[in-house]
Tab-separated table of C-alpha atoms and ligand atoms in Angstrom:
chain	number	residue	atom	x	y	z
A	1	UNK	CA	14.231	18.363	18.400
A	2	UNK	CA	12.764	19.160	14.985
A	3	UNK	CA	10.911	16.517	13.004
A	4	UNK	CA	13.891	16.050	10.697
A	5	UNK	CA	16.207	15.613	13.694
A	6	UNK	CA	13.875	13.037	15.195
A	7	UNK	CA	13.741	11.102	11.952
A	8	UNK	CA	17.545	11.092	11.724
A	9	UNK	CA	17.760	9.979	15.348
A	10	UNK	CA	15.442	7.047	14.588
A	11	UNK	CA	17.544	5.742	11.661
A	12	UNK	CA	19.590	3.318	13.806
A	13	UNK	CA	16.388	1.904	15.356
A	14	UNK	CA	14.446	0.979	12.234
A	15	UNK	CA	12.838	-2.464	12.172
A	16	UNK	CA	14.177	-4.479	9.245
A	17	UNK	CA	13.046	-7.943	10.247
A	18	UNK	CA	11.597	-9.840	13.150
A	19	UNK	CA	12.020	-13.313	14.550
A	20	UNK	CA	9.266	-14.460	16.909
A	21	UNK	CA	8.880	-18.225	16.478
A	22	UNK	CA	6.352	-18.240	19.326
A	23	UNK	CA	3.914	-16.275	17.124
A	24	UNK	CA	3.653	-19.137	14.631
A	25	UNK	CA	4.943	-20.065	11.223
A	26	UNK	CA	6.627	-17.083	9.568
A	27	UNK	CA	6.117	-15.803	6.038
A	28	UNK	CA	8.145	-12.783	5.012
A	29	UNK	CA	6.466	-10.459	2.518
A	30	UNK	CA	8.262	-7.453	1.127
A	31	UNK	CA	7.036	-5.187	3.887
A	32	UNK	CA	5.234	-7.363	6.433
A	33	UNK	CA	6.409	-10.297	8.511
A	34	UNK	CA	3.384	-12.549	8.801
A	35	UNK	CA	3.081	-15.187	11.500
A	36	UNK	CA	0.404	-17.829	11.176
A	37	UNK	CA	-1.083	-19.778	14.026
A	38	UNK	CA	-4.144	-21.741	12.951
A	39	UNK	CA	-6.705	-19.333	11.549
A	40	UNK	CA	-5.072	-16.311	13.168
A	41	UNK	CA	-2.336	-14.158	11.654
A	42	UNK	CA	-0.041	-11.684	13.348
A	43	UNK	CA	1.096	-9.158	10.749
A	44	UNK	CA	4.062	-7.036	11.728
A	45	UNK	CA	4.522	-4.073	9.423
A	46	UNK	CA	8.280	-3.553	9.405
A	47	UNK	CA	10.104	-0.401	8.325
A	48	UNK	CA	11.145	-2.021	5.028
A	49	UNK	CA	10.711	0.115	1.920
A	50	UNK	CA	10.003	-1.654	-1.331
A	51	UNK	CA	9.747	-0.286	-4.841
A	52	UNK	CA	9.413	-2.078	-8.162
A	53	UNK	CA	9.058	-5.309	-6.159
A	54	UNK	CA	12.439	-4.960	-4.402
A	55	UNK	CA	13.210	-4.154	-0.781
A	56	UNK	CA	15.621	-1.203	-0.933
A	57	UNK	CA	16.093	0.090	2.597
A	58	UNK	CA	14.214	0.899	5.793
A	59	UNK	CA	12.575	4.191	6.750
A	60	UNK	CA	12.199	5.487	10.295
A	61	UNK	CA	8.641	5.017	11.660
A	62	UNK	CA	7.346	3.646	8.356
A	63	UNK	CA	5.893	0.463	9.874
A	64	UNK	CA	3.962	2.370	12.530
A	65	UNK	CA	2.722	4.980	10.067
A	66	UNK	CA	1.515	2.429	7.558
A	67	UNK	CA	-0.151	0.093	10.009
A	68	UNK	CA	-1.940	2.968	11.726
A	69	UNK	CA	-3.111	4.378	8.408
A	70	UNK	CA	-4.400	0.989	7.315
A	71	UNK	CA	-6.338	0.798	10.600
A	72	UNK	CA	-7.728	4.239	10.106
A	73	UNK	CA	-9.140	3.110	6.755
A	74	UNK	CA	-10.304	-0.294	7.949
A	75	UNK	CA	-12.382	1.525	10.536
A	76	UNK	CA	-13.625	4.170	8.112
A	77	UNK	CA	-14.777	1.572	5.584
A	78	UNK	CA	-16.114	-1.088	7.942
A	79	UNK	CA	-19.674	-0.240	6.862
A	80	UNK	CA	-18.767	-0.984	3.227
A	81	UNK	CA	-16.935	-4.299	3.543
A	82	UNK	CA	-15.771	-6.747	6.163
A	83	UNK	CA	-12.053	-6.701	6.883
A	84	UNK	CA	-9.563	-9.030	8.499
A	85	UNK	CA	-8.717	-6.960	11.587
A	86	UNK	CA	-9.081	-8.501	15.042
A	87	UNK	CA	-6.758	-6.315	17.117
A	88	UNK	CA	-3.873	-3.831	17.035
A	89	UNK	CA	-1.678	-4.613	20.058
A	90	UNK	CA	1.177	-2.360	18.905
A	91	UNK	CA	1.354	0.537	16.417
A	92	UNK	CA	2.994	-1.753	13.840
A	93	UNK	CA	1.086	-4.982	14.589
A	94	UNK	CA	-2.255	-6.246	13.325
A	95	UNK	CA	-3.807	-9.448	14.591
A	96	UNK	CA	-6.016	-10.668	11.768
A	97	UNK	CA	-8.306	-13.429	10.612
A	98	UNK	CA	-6.521	-15.635	8.128
A	99	UNK	CA	-8.288	-15.584	4.781
A	100	UNK	CA	-8.112	-17.713	1.657
A	101	UNK	CA	-6.680	-14.924	-0.484
A	102	UNK	CA	-7.551	-14.516	-4.153
A	103	UNK	CA	-4.306	-14.582	-6.131
A	104	UNK	CA	-5.244	-11.240	-7.670
A	105	UNK	CA	-4.371	-7.660	-6.841
A	106	UNK	CA	-7.521	-5.625	-7.310
A	107	UNK	CA	-6.228	-2.304	-8.604
A	108	UNK	CA	-8.771	0.489	-8.989
A	109	UNK	CA	-7.839	3.651	-10.851
A	110	UNK	CA	-9.617	6.936	-11.372
A	111	UNK	CA	-6.854	8.621	-13.408
A	112	UNK	CA	-4.497	7.760	-16.257
A	113	UNK	CA	-1.173	7.900	-14.439
A	114	UNK	CA	1.730	5.868	-13.040
A	115	UNK	CA	2.441	2.532	-14.666
A	116	UNK	CA	-0.818	2.686	-16.641
A	117	UNK	CA	0.293	5.974	-18.195
A	118	UNK	CA	3.735	4.494	-18.934
A	119	UNK	CA	1.995	1.591	-20.758
A	120	UNK	CA	-0.431	3.879	-22.603
A	121	UNK	CA	2.417	6.134	-23.754
A	122	UNK	CA	4.156	3.101	-25.242
A	123	UNK	CA	0.967	1.986	-26.958
A	124	UNK	CA	0.673	-1.074	-24.713
A	125	UNK	CA	-2.749	-2.227	-23.471
A	126	UNK	CA	-2.084	-5.125	-21.085
A	127	UNK	CA	-5.506	-4.837	-19.421
A	128	UNK	CA	-7.421	-4.696	-22.720
A	129	UNK	CA	-8.965	-1.365	-21.708
A	130	UNK	CA	-9.095	-0.002	-25.266
A	131	UNK	CA	-8.642	3.558	-24.068
A	132	UNK	CA	-9.165	6.170	-26.774
A	133	UNK	CA	-6.008	7.689	-28.301
A	134	UNK	CA	-4.794	11.180	-27.435
A	135	UNK	CA	-5.464	11.176	-23.704
A	136	UNK	CA	-3.250	13.410	-21.584
A	137	UNK	CA	-1.241	12.147	-18.625
A	138	UNK	CA	-3.230	12.373	-15.362
A	139	UNK	CA	-6.603	12.716	-17.050
A	140	UNK	CA	-9.595	11.510	-15.108
A	141	UNK	CA	-11.607	8.530	-16.313
A	142	UNK	CA	-15.365	8.886	-16.607
A	143	UNK	CA	-15.615	6.341	-13.826
A	144	UNK	CA	-12.999	4.300	-11.940
A	145	UNK	CA	-11.669	1.239	-13.728
A	146	UNK	CA	-10.199	-2.051	-12.537
A	147	UNK	CA	-6.761	-3.158	-13.727
A	148	UNK	CA	-6.185	-6.513	-12.040
A	149	UNK	CA	-2.838	-8.251	-11.846
A	150	UNK	CA	-1.719	-11.636	-10.638
A	151	UNK	CA	-0.243	-11.776	-7.147
A	152	UNK	CA	3.168	-13.107	-8.059
A	153	UNK	CA	5.240	-15.341	-5.768
A	154	UNK	CA	8.226	-13.744	-3.974
A	155	UNK	CA	10.994	-12.703	-6.364
A	156	UNK	CA	8.789	-12.434	-9.437
A	157	UNK	CA	6.790	-9.506	-10.774
A	158	UNK	CA	3.044	-9.122	-10.754
A	159	UNK	CA	1.568	-9.664	-14.169
A	160	UNK	CA	-1.227	-7.494	-15.594
A	161	UNK	CA	-4.420	-9.265	-16.627
A	162	UNK	CA	-7.548	-8.366	-18.483
A	163	UNK	CA	-10.755	-8.908	-16.559
A	164	UNK	CA	-11.705	-11.625	-19.053
A	165	UNK	CA	-8.405	-13.433	-18.371
A	166	UNK	CA	-9.002	-13.529	-14.607
A	167	UNK	CA	-11.998	-15.753	-15.258
A	168	UNK	CA	-10.623	-17.543	-18.324
A	169	UNK	CA	-7.548	-18.670	-16.413
A	170	UNK	CA	-9.714	-20.069	-13.674
A	171	UNK	CA	-8.200	-17.754	-11.026
A	172	UNK	CA	-11.727	-16.732	-10.027
A	173	UNK	CA	-15.211	-17.652	-11.165
A	174	UNK	CA	-17.291	-14.946	-12.830
A	175	UNK	CA	-19.487	-14.799	-9.739
A	176	UNK	CA	-16.472	-14.352	-7.448
A	177	UNK	CA	-15.082	-11.669	-9.752
A	178	UNK	CA	-18.383	-9.820	-9.851
A	179	UNK	CA	-18.638	-9.791	-6.070
A	180	UNK	CA	-14.990	-8.855	-5.486
A	181	UNK	CA	-14.902	-6.131	-8.115
A	182	UNK	CA	-18.126	-4.593	-6.783
A	183	UNK	CA	-16.591	-4.496	-3.290
A	184	UNK	CA	-13.359	-2.979	-4.624
A	185	UNK	CA	-15.277	-0.249	-6.459
A	186	UNK	CA	-17.495	0.485	-3.446
A	187	UNK	CA	-14.451	0.785	-1.170
A	188	UNK	CA	-12.768	3.022	-3.691
A	189	UNK	CA	-15.806	5.307	-3.890
A	190	UNK	CA	-15.744	5.585	-0.091
A	191	UNK	CA	-12.009	6.374	-0.199
A	192	UNK	CA	-12.588	9.078	-2.803
A	193	UNK	CA	-15.361	10.652	-0.745
A	194	UNK	CA	-13.399	10.744	2.489
A	195	UNK	CA	-10.154	11.862	0.828
A	196	UNK	CA	-12.007	14.706	-0.913
A	197	UNK	CA	-13.232	15.926	2.482
A	198	UNK	CA	-9.554	16.229	3.475
A	199	UNK	CA	-8.535	18.127	0.331
A	200	UNK	CA	-7.097	15.078	-1.395
A	201	UNK	CA	-7.742	13.197	-4.593
A	202	UNK	CA	-7.745	9.442	-4.108
A	203	UNK	CA	-6.180	8.547	-7.435
A	204	UNK	CA	-5.778	4.792	-7.357
A	205	UNK	CA	-5.258	1.897	-4.997
A	206	UNK	CA	-4.666	-1.818	-4.716
A	207	UNK	CA	-6.848	-4.168	-2.672
A	208	UNK	CA	-6.176	-7.689	-1.586
A	209	UNK	CA	-9.322	-9.672	-0.934
A	210	UNK	CA	-9.961	-13.120	0.430
A	211	UNK	CA	-12.602	-15.310	2.002
A	212	UNK	CA	-12.982	-16.003	5.704
A	213	UNK	CA	-15.511	-18.754	6.353
A	214	UNK	CA	-16.967	-18.145	2.914
A	215	UNK	CA	-17.334	-14.394	3.395
A	216	UNK	CA	-15.401	-11.838	1.394
A	217	UNK	CA	-12.944	-9.762	3.476
A	218	UNK	CA	-10.439	-7.008	2.768
A	219	UNK	CA	-7.027	-8.282	3.878
A	220	UNK	CA	-3.428	-7.046	4.016
A	221	UNK	CA	-3.430	-3.222	4.102
A	222	UNK	CA	-5.744	-0.614	2.666
A	223	UNK	CA	-5.580	2.914	1.259
A	224	UNK	CA	-2.011	3.443	2.516
A	225	UNK	CA	0.528	5.463	0.532
A	226	UNK	CA	2.272	2.135	-0.241
A	227	UNK	CA	-0.807	0.761	-1.940
A	228	UNK	CA	-2.412	3.995	-3.148
A	229	UNK	CA	-1.807	7.282	-4.842
A	230	UNK	CA	-3.057	10.574	-3.392
A	231	UNK	CA	-2.853	14.022	-4.999
A	232	UNK	CA	-3.469	17.450	-3.528
A	233	UNK	CA	-6.903	18.397	-4.873
A	234	UNK	CA	-6.441	22.171	-4.986
A	235	UNK	CA	-3.414	21.797	-7.258
A	236	UNK	CA	-4.880	19.339	-9.739
A	237	UNK	CA	-6.497	21.537	-12.373
A	238	UNK	CA	-3.671	24.041	-12.814
A	239	UNK	CA	-0.993	21.379	-12.913
A	240	UNK	CA	-3.003	19.237	-15.326
A	241	UNK	CA	-3.580	22.184	-17.649
A	242	UNK	CA	0.120	23.069	-17.576
A	243	UNK	CA	1.182	19.452	-18.112
A	244	UNK	CA	3.051	19.482	-14.816
A	245	UNK	CA	3.373	16.545	-12.402
A	246	UNK	CA	0.741	16.416	-9.684
A	247	UNK	CA	1.565	17.152	-6.074
A	248	UNK	CA	1.714	13.628	-4.676
A	249	UNK	CA	1.558	12.138	-1.207
A	250	UNK	CA	2.597	8.703	-2.282
A	251	UNK	CA	5.291	6.358	-3.434
A	252	UNK	CA	5.399	7.701	-6.962
A	253	UNK	CA	7.802	10.303	-5.509
A	254	UNK	CA	10.191	7.485	-4.722
A	255	UNK	CA	9.685	5.764	-8.074
A	256	UNK	CA	10.452	9.017	-9.909
A	257	UNK	CA	13.574	9.579	-7.773
A	258	UNK	CA	14.783	6.046	-8.493
A	259	UNK	CA	14.182	6.411	-12.221
A	260	UNK	CA	15.670	9.907	-12.512
A	261	UNK	CA	18.523	9.830	-9.989
A	262	UNK	CA	19.499	6.186	-10.068
A	263	UNK	CA	18.282	4.923	-13.441
A	264	UNK	CA	16.506	2.146	-11.527
A	265	UNK	CA	13.124	0.779	-12.480
A	266	UNK	CA	13.401	-2.686	-10.996
A	267	UNK	CA	16.251	-4.216	-12.969
A	268	UNK	CA	19.978	-4.455	-12.285
A	269	UNK	CA	21.883	-3.786	-9.064
A	270	UNK	CA	19.827	-2.352	-6.194
A	271	UNK	CA	20.580	1.349	-5.703
A	272	UNK	CA	21.728	2.637	-2.317
A	273	UNK	CA	19.487	5.205	-0.672
A	274	UNK	CA	21.248	8.005	1.258
A	275	UNK	CA	20.053	8.815	4.790
A	276	UNK	CA	18.794	12.259	3.745
A	277	UNK	CA	16.583	10.642	1.132
A	278	UNK	CA	15.322	8.096	3.681
A	279	UNK	CA	14.390	10.896	6.065
A	280	UNK	CA	12.792	12.876	3.241
A	281	UNK	CA	10.673	9.865	2.312
A	282	UNK	CA	9.442	9.409	5.868
A	283	UNK	CA	8.496	13.084	5.831
A	284	UNK	CA	6.218	12.255	2.874
A	285	UNK	CA	4.639	9.333	4.743
A	286	UNK	CA	4.191	11.552	7.766
A	287	UNK	CA	2.547	14.304	5.732
A	288	UNK	CA	0.253	11.736	4.146
A	289	UNK	CA	-0.675	10.344	7.567
A	290	UNK	CA	-1.457	13.762	8.970
A	291	UNK	CA	-3.394	15.009	5.973
A	292	UNK	CA	-5.426	11.825	5.563
A	293	UNK	CA	-6.305	11.306	9.222
A	294	UNK	CA	-6.368	14.939	10.307
A	295	UNK	CA	-4.370	13.974	13.390
A	296	UNK	CA	-0.682	14.355	14.192
A	297	UNK	CA	1.656	11.445	14.644
A	298	UNK	CA	3.872	11.325	17.752
A	299	UNK	CA	7.469	10.612	16.735
A	300	UNK	CA	8.827	8.737	19.715
A	301	UNK	CA	12.475	8.048	19.033
A	302	UNK	CA	13.655	4.737	20.419
A	303	UNK	CA	13.919	0.990	20.217
A	304	UNK	CA	11.026	-0.392	18.143
A	305	UNK	CA	11.929	-4.025	18.755
A	306	UNK	CA	11.793	-3.654	22.540
A	307	UNK	CA	8.440	-1.890	22.433
A	308	UNK	CA	7.082	-4.518	20.094
A	309	UNK	CA	8.117	-7.391	22.351
A	310	UNK	CA	6.626	-5.692	25.365
A	311	UNK	CA	3.297	-5.110	23.610
A	312	UNK	CA	3.150	-8.634	22.192
A	313	UNK	CA	3.732	-9.994	25.700
A	314	UNK	CA	1.075	-7.735	27.178
A	315	UNK	CA	-1.368	-9.026	24.551
A	316	UNK	CA	-0.389	-12.588	25.541
A	317	UNK	CA	0.812	-13.293	22.026
A	318	UNK	CA	4.340	-14.151	23.239
B	401	LIG	N1	-5.872	-11.881	6.329
B	401	LIG	C1	-4.961	-12.442	5.533
B	401	LIG	N2	-5.055	-13.753	5.197
B	401	LIG	C2	-4.130	-14.324	4.403
B	401	LIG	N3	-3.055	-13.693	3.894
B	401	LIG	C3	-2.906	-12.391	4.200
B	401	LIG	C4	-3.847	-11.699	5.024
B	401	LIG	N4	-3.439	-10.423	5.151
B	401	LIG	C5	-2.310	-10.307	4.429
B	401	LIG	N5	-1.968	-11.480	3.853
B	401	LIG	C6	-0.769	-11.759	3.048
B	401	LIG	O1	0.363	-11.468	3.871
B	401	LIG	C7	1.400	-10.898	3.079
B	401	LIG	C8	1.749	-9.531	3.638
B	401	LIG	O2	3.022	-9.205	3.284
B	401	LIG	P1	3.407	-7.939	2.418
B	401	LIG	O3	2.301	-6.953	2.425
B	401	LIG	O4	4.744	-7.516	2.869
B	401	LIG	O5	3.525	-8.662	1.029
B	401	LIG	P2	3.584	-7.994	-0.394
B	401	LIG	O6	4.857	-7.342	-0.637
B	401	LIG	O7	2.342	-7.220	-0.575
B	401	LIG	O8	3.517	-9.274	-1.284
B	401	LIG	P3	4.434	-10.537	-1.259
B	401	LIG	O9	3.795	-11.434	-0.271
B	401	LIG	O10	4.263	-11.024	-2.661
B	401	LIG	O11	5.817	-10.124	-0.907
B	401	LIG	C9	0.886	-10.832	1.651
B	401	LIG	O12	1.335	-11.958	0.943
B	401	LIG	C10	-0.629	-10.860	1.836
B	401	LIG	O13	-1.289	-11.398	0.735
B	402	LIG	MG1	1.074	-6.303	0.700
């Protein structure tokens, strides 16, 4: 079977949601099902695909690809910052330390693109960055910048904040902000370095951070194509000069498709996503996985739920 055939064959098996009361109290995020038992969390990365804060469909193998990529990066950045990982009993499961999360998404950006470009183009400056006028789309900043946003409750949108507001609102103290932002920038620098070695530009990313026993930890996921943007380095200069879109390995592909083909940018009825598009999107995740890790991903067609249960039992979690 070709890759495309395998991805089509996996469509009926995608994992949309889970129900394991024995794992603890369940919280359903957009992508992850999170079970809490005391100070331990079991995070199951499902195959759900979200964009503009809405769950739109599922993609074959997406949960496994994302969770494995997050692990790859947790390992590769363990010397920079502590993270929440305890164990990975299944390709789509992370057992983690429960943190007291900051209610902030720590977004680090090295380029003027995506939603920041869309704001800049409109003359909006929600992060009080005071960028100079006349910048071109996809231009590189002198050094990476932070554009924090609130972590909004389910069903609402994240709200951009200036750094001053994070402290003024009492969301974090200045000292907490200084520590967290330094960690976010150090992780980002590490991501840029390692991505560059694989022929990629690490364009921007979102971190979630929290405290475990008073110590700052990276939580949730990290450096995945859901939370980050990657461009193909060898293509950057020519495309930038020509004003063409960058070659992306990330979710901006999906956002552009939704805007252009469905007129959807988060409002109104949810668009339906045809199977060919779902398979095409997994192909992007797969390419990202393989380029970032330098290893290939085995597409084993079959029942994800059954495998998951078996692995959770083997790990004595069920
Ligand atoms: N170690 C941790 N301690 C506490 N909370 C965590 C930890 N790791 C992840 N989380 C939380 O678990 C949830 C993971 O779910 P998911 O990634 O699907 O959510 P999301 O779409 O990013 O956000 P939302 O929760 O707003 O839907 C997030 O709310 C995240 O903040
Ligand atoms: Mg998340």
